[in-house]
Short mmCIF file of C-alpha atoms in Angstrom, two decimals:
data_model
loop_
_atom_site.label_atom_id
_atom_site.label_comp_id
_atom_site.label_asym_id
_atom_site.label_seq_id
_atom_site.Cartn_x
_atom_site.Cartn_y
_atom_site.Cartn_z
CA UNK A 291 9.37 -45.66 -23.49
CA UNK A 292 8.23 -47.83 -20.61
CA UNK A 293 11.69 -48.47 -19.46
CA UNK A 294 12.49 -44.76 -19.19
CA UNK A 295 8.89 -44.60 -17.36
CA UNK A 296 9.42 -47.66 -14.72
CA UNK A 297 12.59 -45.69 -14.48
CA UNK A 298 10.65 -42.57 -13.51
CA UNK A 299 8.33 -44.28 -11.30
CA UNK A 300 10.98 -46.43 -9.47
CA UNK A 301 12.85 -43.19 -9.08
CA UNK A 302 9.75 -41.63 -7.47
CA UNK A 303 8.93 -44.00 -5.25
CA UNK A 304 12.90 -44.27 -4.22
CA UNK A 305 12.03 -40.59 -3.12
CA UNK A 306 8.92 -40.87 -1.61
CA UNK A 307 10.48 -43.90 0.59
CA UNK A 308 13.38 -41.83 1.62
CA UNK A 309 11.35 -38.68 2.53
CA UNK A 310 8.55 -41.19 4.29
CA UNK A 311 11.54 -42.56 6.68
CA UNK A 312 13.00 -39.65 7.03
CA UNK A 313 9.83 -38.10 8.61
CA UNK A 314 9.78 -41.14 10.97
CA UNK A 315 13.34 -40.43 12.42
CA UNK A 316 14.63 -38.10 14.15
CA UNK A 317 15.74 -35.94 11.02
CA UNK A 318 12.24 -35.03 10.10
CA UNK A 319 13.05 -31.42 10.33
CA UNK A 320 16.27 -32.23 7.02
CA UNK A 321 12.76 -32.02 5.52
CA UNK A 322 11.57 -28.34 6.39
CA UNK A 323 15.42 -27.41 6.11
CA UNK A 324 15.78 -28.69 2.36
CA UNK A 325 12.77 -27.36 0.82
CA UNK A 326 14.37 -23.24 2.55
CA UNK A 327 17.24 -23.79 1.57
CA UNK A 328 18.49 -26.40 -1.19
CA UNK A 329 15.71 -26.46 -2.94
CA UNK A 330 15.63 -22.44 -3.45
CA UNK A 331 19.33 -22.12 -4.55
CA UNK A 332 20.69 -21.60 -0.65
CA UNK A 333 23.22 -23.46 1.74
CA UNK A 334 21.93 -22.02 4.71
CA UNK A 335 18.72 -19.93 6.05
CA UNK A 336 17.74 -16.47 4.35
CA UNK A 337 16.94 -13.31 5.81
CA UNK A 338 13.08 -13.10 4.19
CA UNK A 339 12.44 -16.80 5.07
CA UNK A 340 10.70 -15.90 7.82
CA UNK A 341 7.50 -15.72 5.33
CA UNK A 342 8.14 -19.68 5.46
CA UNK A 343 8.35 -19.80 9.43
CA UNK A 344 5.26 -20.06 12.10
CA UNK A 345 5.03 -16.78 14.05
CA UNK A 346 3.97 -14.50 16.76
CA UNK A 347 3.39 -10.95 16.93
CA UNK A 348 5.35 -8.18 18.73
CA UNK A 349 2.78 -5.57 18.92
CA UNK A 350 3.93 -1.83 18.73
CA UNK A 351 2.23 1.21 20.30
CA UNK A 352 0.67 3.02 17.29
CA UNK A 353 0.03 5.86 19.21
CA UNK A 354 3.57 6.07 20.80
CA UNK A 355 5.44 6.00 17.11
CA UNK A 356 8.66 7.95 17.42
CA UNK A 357 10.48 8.17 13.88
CA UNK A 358 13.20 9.26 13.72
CA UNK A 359 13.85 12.90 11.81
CA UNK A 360 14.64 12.55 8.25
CA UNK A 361 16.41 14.32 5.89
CA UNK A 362 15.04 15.43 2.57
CA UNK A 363 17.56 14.07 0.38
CA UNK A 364 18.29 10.80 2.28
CA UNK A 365 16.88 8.99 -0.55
CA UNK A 366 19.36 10.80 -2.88
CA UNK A 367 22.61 10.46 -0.90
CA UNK A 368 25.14 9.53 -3.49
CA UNK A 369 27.51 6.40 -2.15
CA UNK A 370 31.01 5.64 -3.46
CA UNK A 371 31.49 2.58 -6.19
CA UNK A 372 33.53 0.57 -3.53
CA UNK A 373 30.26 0.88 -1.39
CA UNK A 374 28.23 0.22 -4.31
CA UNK A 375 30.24 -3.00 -4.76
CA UNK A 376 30.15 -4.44 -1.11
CA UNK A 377 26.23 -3.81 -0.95
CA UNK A 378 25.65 -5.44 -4.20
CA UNK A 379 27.90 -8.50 -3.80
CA UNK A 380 26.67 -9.18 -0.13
CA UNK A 381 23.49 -8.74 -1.68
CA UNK A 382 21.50 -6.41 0.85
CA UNK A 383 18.55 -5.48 1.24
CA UNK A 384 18.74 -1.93 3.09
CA UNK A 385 21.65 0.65 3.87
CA UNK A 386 20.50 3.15 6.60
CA UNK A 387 22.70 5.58 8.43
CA UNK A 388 21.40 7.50 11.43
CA UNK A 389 23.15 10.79 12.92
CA UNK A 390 22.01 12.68 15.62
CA UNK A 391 18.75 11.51 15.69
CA UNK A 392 18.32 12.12 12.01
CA UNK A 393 18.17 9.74 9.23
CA UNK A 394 20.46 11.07 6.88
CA UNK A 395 20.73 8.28 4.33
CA UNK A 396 18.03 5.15 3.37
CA UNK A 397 18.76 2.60 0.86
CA UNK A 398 16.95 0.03 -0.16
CA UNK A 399 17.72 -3.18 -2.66
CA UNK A 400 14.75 -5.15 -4.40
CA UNK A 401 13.57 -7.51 -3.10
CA UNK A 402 13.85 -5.37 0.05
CA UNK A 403 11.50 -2.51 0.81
CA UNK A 404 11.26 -0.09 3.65
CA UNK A 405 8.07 -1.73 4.90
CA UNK A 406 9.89 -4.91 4.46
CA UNK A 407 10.23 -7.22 7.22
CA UNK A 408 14.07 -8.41 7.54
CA UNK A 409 15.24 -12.14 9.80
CA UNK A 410 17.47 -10.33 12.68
CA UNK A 411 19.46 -13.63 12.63
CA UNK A 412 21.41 -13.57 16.36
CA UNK A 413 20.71 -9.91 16.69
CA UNK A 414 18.05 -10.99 18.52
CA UNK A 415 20.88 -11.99 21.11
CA UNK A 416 20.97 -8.61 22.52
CA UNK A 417 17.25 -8.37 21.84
CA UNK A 418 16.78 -11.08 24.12
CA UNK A 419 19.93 -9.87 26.87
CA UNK A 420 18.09 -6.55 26.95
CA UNK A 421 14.66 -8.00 27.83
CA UNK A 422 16.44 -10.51 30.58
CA UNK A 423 17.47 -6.87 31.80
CA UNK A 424 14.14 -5.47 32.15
CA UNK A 425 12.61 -8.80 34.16
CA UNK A 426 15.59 -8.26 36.68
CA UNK A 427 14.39 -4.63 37.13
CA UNK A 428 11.12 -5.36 37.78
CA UNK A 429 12.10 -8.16 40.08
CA UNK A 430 11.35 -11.32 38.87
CA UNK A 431 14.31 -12.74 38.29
CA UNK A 432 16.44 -11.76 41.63
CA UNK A 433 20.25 -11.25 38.89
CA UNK A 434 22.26 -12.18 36.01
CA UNK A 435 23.72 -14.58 38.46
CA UNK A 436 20.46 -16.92 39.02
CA UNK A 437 20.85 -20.42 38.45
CA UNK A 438 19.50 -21.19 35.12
CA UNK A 439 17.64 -24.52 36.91
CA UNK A 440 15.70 -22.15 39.38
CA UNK A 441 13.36 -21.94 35.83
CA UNK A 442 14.36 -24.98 34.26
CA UNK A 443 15.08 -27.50 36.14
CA UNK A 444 16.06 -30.28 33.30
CA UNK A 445 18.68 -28.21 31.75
CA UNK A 446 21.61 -30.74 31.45
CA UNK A 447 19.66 -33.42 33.33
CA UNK A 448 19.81 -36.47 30.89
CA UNK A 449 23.67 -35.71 30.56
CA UNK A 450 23.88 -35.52 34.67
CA UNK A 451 22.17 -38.66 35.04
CA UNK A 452 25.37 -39.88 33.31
CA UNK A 453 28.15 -38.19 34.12
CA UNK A 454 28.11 -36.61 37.95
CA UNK A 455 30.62 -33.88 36.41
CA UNK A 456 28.27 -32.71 33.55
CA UNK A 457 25.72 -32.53 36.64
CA UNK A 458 27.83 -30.56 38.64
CA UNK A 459 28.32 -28.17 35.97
CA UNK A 460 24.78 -27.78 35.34
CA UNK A 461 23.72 -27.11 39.05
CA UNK A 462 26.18 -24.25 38.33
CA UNK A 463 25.08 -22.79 35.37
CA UNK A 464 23.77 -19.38 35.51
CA UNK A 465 22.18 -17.14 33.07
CA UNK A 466 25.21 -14.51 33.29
CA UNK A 467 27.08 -17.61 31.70
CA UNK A 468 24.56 -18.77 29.13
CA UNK A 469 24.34 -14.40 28.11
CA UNK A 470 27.96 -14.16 27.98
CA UNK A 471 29.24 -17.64 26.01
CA UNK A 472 30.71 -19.10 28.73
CA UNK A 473 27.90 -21.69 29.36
CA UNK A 474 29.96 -24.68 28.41
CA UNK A 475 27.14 -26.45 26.32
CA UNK A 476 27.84 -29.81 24.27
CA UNK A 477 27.12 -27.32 20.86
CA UNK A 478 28.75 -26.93 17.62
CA UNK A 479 27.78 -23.58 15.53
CA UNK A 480 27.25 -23.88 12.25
CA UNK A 481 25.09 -22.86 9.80
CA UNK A 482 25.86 -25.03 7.13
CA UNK A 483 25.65 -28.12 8.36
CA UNK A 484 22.37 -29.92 7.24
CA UNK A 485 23.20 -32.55 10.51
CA UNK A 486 24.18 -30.15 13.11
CA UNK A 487 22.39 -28.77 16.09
CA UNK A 488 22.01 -25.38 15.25
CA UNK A 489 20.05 -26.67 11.92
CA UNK A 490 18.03 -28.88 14.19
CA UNK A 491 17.63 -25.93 16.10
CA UNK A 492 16.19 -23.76 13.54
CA UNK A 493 14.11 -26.11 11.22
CA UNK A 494 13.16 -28.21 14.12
CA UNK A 495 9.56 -28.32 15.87
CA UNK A 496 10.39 -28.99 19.24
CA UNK A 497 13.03 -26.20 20.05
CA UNK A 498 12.53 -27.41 24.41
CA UNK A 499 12.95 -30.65 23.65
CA UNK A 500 16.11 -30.12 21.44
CA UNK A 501 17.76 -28.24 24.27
CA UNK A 502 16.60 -30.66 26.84
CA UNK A 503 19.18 -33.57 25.30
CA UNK A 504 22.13 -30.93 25.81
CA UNK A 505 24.73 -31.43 28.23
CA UNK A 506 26.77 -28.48 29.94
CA UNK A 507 30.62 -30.37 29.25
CA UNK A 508 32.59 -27.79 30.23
CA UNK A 509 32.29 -25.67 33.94
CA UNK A 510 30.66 -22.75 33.44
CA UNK A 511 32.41 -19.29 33.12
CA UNK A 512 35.79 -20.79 32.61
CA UNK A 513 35.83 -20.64 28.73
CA UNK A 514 34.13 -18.11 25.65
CA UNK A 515 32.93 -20.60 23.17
CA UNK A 516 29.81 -18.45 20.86
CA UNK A 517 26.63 -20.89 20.82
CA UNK A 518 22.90 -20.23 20.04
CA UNK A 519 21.68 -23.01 22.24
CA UNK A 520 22.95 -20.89 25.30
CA UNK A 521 20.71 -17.57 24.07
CA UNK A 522 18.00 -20.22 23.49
CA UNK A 523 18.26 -21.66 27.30
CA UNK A 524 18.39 -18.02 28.58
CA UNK A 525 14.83 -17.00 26.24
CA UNK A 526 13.19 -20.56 28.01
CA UNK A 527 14.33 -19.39 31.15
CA UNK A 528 12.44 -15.80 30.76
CA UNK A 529 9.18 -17.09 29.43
CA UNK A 530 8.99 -19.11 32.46
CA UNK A 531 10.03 -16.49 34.82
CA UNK A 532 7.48 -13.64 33.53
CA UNK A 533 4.95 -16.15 33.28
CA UNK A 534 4.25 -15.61 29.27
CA UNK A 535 5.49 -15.42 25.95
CA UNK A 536 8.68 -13.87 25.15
CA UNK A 537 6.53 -12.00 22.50
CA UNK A 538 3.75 -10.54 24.26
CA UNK A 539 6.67 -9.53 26.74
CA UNK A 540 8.83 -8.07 24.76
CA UNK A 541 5.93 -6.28 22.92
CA UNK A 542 4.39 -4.28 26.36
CA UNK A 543 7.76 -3.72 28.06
CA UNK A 544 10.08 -3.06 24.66
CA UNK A 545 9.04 -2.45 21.53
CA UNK A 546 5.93 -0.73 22.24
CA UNK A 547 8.19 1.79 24.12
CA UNK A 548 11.06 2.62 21.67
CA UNK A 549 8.81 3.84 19.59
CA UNK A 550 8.48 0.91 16.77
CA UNK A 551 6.70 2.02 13.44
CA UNK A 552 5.30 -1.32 12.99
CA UNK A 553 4.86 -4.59 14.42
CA UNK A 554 7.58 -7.36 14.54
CA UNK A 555 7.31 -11.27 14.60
CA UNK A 556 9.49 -14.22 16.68
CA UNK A 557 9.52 -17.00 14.43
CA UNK A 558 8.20 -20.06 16.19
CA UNK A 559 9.10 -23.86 15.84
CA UNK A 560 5.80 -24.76 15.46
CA UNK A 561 2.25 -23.22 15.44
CA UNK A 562 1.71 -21.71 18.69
CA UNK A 563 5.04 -22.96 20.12
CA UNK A 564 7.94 -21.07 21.05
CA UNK A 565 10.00 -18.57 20.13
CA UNK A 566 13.87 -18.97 18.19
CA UNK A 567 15.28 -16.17 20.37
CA UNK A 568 18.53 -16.89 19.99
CA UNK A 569 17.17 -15.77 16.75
CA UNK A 570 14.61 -14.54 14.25
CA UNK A 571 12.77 -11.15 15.48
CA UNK A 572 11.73 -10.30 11.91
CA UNK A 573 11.22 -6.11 11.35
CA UNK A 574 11.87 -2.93 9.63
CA UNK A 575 15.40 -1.91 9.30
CA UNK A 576 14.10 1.65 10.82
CA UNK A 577 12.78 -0.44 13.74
CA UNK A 578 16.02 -1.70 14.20
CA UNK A 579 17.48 1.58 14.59
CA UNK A 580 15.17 2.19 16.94
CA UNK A 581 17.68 -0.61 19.50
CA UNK A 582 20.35 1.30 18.38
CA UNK A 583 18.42 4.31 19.45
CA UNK A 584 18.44 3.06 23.05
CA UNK A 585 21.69 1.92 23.08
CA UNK A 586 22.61 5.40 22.30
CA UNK A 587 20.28 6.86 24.52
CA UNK A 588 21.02 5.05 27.65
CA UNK A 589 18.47 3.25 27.96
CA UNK A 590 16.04 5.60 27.57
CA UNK A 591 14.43 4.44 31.07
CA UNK A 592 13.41 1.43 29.23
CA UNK A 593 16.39 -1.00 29.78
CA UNK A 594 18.83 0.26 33.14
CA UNK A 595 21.19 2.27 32.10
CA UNK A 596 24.23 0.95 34.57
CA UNK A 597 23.71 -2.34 32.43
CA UNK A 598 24.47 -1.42 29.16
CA UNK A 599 27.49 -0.11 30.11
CA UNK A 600 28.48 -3.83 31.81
CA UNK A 601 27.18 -5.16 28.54
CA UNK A 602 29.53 -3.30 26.56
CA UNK A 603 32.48 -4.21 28.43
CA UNK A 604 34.68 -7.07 26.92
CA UNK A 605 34.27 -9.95 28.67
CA UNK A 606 38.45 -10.13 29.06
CA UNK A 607 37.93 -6.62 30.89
CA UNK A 608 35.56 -7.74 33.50
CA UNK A 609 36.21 -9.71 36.68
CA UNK A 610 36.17 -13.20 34.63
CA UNK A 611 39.69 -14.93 36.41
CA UNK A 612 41.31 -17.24 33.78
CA UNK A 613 38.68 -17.48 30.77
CA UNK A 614 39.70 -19.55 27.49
CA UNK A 615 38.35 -19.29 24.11
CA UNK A 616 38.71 -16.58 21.43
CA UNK A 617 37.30 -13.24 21.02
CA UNK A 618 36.84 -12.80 24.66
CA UNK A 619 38.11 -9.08 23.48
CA UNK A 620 35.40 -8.54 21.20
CA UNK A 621 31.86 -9.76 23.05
CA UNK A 622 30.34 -8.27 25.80
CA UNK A 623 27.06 -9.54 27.61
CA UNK A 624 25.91 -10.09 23.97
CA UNK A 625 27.05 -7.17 22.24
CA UNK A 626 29.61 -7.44 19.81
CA UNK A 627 32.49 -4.70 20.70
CA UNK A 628 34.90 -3.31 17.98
CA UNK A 629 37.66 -0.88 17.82
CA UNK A 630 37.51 0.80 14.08
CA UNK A 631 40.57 3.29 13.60
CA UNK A 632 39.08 5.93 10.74
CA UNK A 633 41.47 8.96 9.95
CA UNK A 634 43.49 8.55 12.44
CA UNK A 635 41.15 8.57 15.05
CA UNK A 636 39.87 5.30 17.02
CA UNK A 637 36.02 4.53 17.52
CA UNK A 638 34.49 2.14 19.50
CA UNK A 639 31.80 0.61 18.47
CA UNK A 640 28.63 -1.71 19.63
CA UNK A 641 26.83 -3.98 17.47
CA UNK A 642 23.88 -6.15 16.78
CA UNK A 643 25.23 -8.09 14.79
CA UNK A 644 23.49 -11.46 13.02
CA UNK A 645 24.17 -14.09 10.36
CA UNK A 646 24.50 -13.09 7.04
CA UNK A 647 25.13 -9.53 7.78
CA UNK A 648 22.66 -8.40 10.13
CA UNK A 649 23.79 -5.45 11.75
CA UNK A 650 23.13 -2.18 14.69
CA UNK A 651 26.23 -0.39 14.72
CA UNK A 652 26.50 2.18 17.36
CA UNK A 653 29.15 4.42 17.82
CA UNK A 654 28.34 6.10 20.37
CA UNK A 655 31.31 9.27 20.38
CA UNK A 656 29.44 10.40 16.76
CA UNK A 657 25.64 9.43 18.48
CA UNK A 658 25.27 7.50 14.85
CA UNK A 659 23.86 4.34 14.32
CA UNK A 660 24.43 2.20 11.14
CA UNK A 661 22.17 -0.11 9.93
CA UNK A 662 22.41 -3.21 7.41
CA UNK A 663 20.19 -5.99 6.32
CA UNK A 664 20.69 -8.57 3.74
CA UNK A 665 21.82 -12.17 2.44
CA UNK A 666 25.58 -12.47 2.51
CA UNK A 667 28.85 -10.85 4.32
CA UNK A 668 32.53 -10.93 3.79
CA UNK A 669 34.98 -11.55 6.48
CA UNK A 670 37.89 -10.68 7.82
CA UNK A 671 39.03 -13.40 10.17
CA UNK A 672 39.50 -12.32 13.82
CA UNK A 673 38.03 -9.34 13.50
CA UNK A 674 34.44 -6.98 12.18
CA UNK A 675 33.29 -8.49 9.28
CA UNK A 676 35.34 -6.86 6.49
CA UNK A 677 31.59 -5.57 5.44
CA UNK A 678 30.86 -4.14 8.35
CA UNK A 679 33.98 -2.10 8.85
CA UNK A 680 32.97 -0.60 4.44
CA UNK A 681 29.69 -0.05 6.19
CA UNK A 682 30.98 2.23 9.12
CA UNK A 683 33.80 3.81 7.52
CA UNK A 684 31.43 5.24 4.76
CA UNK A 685 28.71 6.66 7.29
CA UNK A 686 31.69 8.00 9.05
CA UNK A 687 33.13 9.23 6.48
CA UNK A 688 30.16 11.20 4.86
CA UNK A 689 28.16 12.18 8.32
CA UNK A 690 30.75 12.52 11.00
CA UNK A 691 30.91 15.90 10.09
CA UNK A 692 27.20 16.69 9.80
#
């Protein structure tokens, strides 16, 4: 018995040692990262685990709600098996279609409620591209082709001191790059890997000083690589050039205008810190809609008009000479662009779209927006997420005609 104890003690101690140094180094935020993830049954972050995160409000206008219509039987709307299948194995948390303005079918999975608060993941992309928008407009920041140093001036700085190239590249860097993924930033995405950047990123509690060590290796606009870090330079950028938080911003000039049903939260990297934009806006899927709502609408004298139509051109359609990388067809100024052929017929469609399945799918030639939160996706390599394209095909399928 007091072997297997001193076992049990020298065991613990082992631990405690181990999780003692690894608070001292650099990797102190493995710590925050194992205990969401590992130590819950995960490999990566979870779409409710912003209950675990610091955050700050996104106030709505209570007294400027604008639901949408809703159908009496949107509840009831029967799904097909295959449907059935996909939601259930992806393990979602809400199915909402939107047609016309009306919300013809809500479904909800437990844990998941409809006054549930979901993790937008990288939706939060366009979130943030669409609030960049609205500075420009109201003039303070002059374009989309500012240099990103005009607001911070140490982006790629440590790296320049180094290597005159990586300098040059940086002086170049504009937020047009970092909004399109052509920034050229020393960053690997993953979301699996416990030692990676994007980890750091997210578990981290220093989210400026994390992309302060980043060097721009590549010259800007030359070549489409997808990275969070660039989103995150471009929501730094903001805060500095409105003068406040990205959440009190966003809340007066966005999401107290659509129309919002209920407040949202930015998940922070620390009490009082500063917001994950290239992630985590945490709301109700109907609030969601609500973006997909503008989209649809325009703008809806809330975000220019002439702009969301740039955003949802591919980046290999604009005026980019000579740009590398994959899916250059497929992204936008941080929309995601699809072509989805259903019954012979060819829609295009513009998404939010996040980790995990997070998703605002417009298609804009049926004015219906389709709407999906939850904890897991299925691919299909080069292309929408295999998910996705069940997700659209039913809606259009069952509403088109409605």
């Amino acid at each position: 018995m007091n072997k297997v104890l001193r076992t049990l003690l020298y065991t613990a101690a082992t631990l405690g040692l181990l999780v003692f140094l690894m608070w001292l180094s650099p990797y102190r935020y493995l710590i925050k990262g194992i205990e969401l993830t590992y130590l819950r049954g995960q490999t990566t972050s979870h779409y409710l685990d912003w209950k675990d995160f610091d955050t700050r409000e996104i106030a709505n206008n209570p007294q400027a709600i604008r639901p949408f219509a809703a159908a009496p039987d949107r509840f009831d709307q029967p799904i097909s098996e295959e449907l059935q299948s996909m939601l259930e194995r992806t393990h979602s948390g809400s199915y909402l279609v939107i047609r016309r303005d009306t919300l013809v079918l809500e479904r909800y999975f437990d844990p998941f409620g409809e006054e549930e608060k979901a993790n937008s993941f990288s939706m939060a992309k366009t979130i943030t591209a669409m609030l960049v928008q609205i500075a420009i407009q109201q003039g303070k920041i002059p374009s989309w082709d500012e240099p990103v140093r005009t607001y911070l001036p140490w982006v790629g700085e440590l790296a320049g001191q180094k290597n005159s190239e990586y300098e040059a590249h940086a002086q170049a860097l504009t937020l047009r790059h970092l909004i399109t993924m052509t920034a050229g930033l020393d960053w690997d995405e993953s979301y699996t890997a416990p030692m990676g950047i994007t980890a750091r990123a997210y578990y981290g509690s220093d989210v400026e000083a994390t992309m302060r060590e980043i060097a721009v290796v590549r010259k800007p606009g030359t070549h489409y690589e997808y990275q969070s870090g660039a989103t995150q330079l471009v929501g730094l950028a903001l805060s500095q050039a409105v003068g406040e938080s990205l959440s009190s911003f966003a809340s007066r000039e966005l999401w107290s205008k659509i129309g919002a049903e209920a407040p949202a939260l930015w998940q922070l990297d620390r009490e009082k810190g500063k917001e994950l934009n290239y992630c985590c806006f945490d709301a109700r899927s109907r609030d969601f809609a609500k973006l997909g709502r503008l989209v649809l609408h325009h703008g809806e004298g809330i975000v220019d008009s002439s702009f969301l139509a740039l955003a949802q051109v591919p980046l290999d359609e604009l005026q980019m000479p000579n740009l590398g990388g994959e899916m250059t067809h497929k992204y936008g100024h941080s929309f995601w662009l699809f072509d989805l052929e259903e019954a012979g017929k060819t829609y295009k469609l513009s998404c939010f779209q996040g980790h995990l399945g997070q998703f605002v799918i417009c298609i804009p030639e049926l004015d219906m927006i389709v709407v999906r939160n939850g904890n897991g996706f299925e691919r299909d390599p080069g292309n929408m997420h295999a998910c996705a394209q069940m997700y659209t095909r039913e809606a259009i399928r069952r509403f088109a005609g409605r």
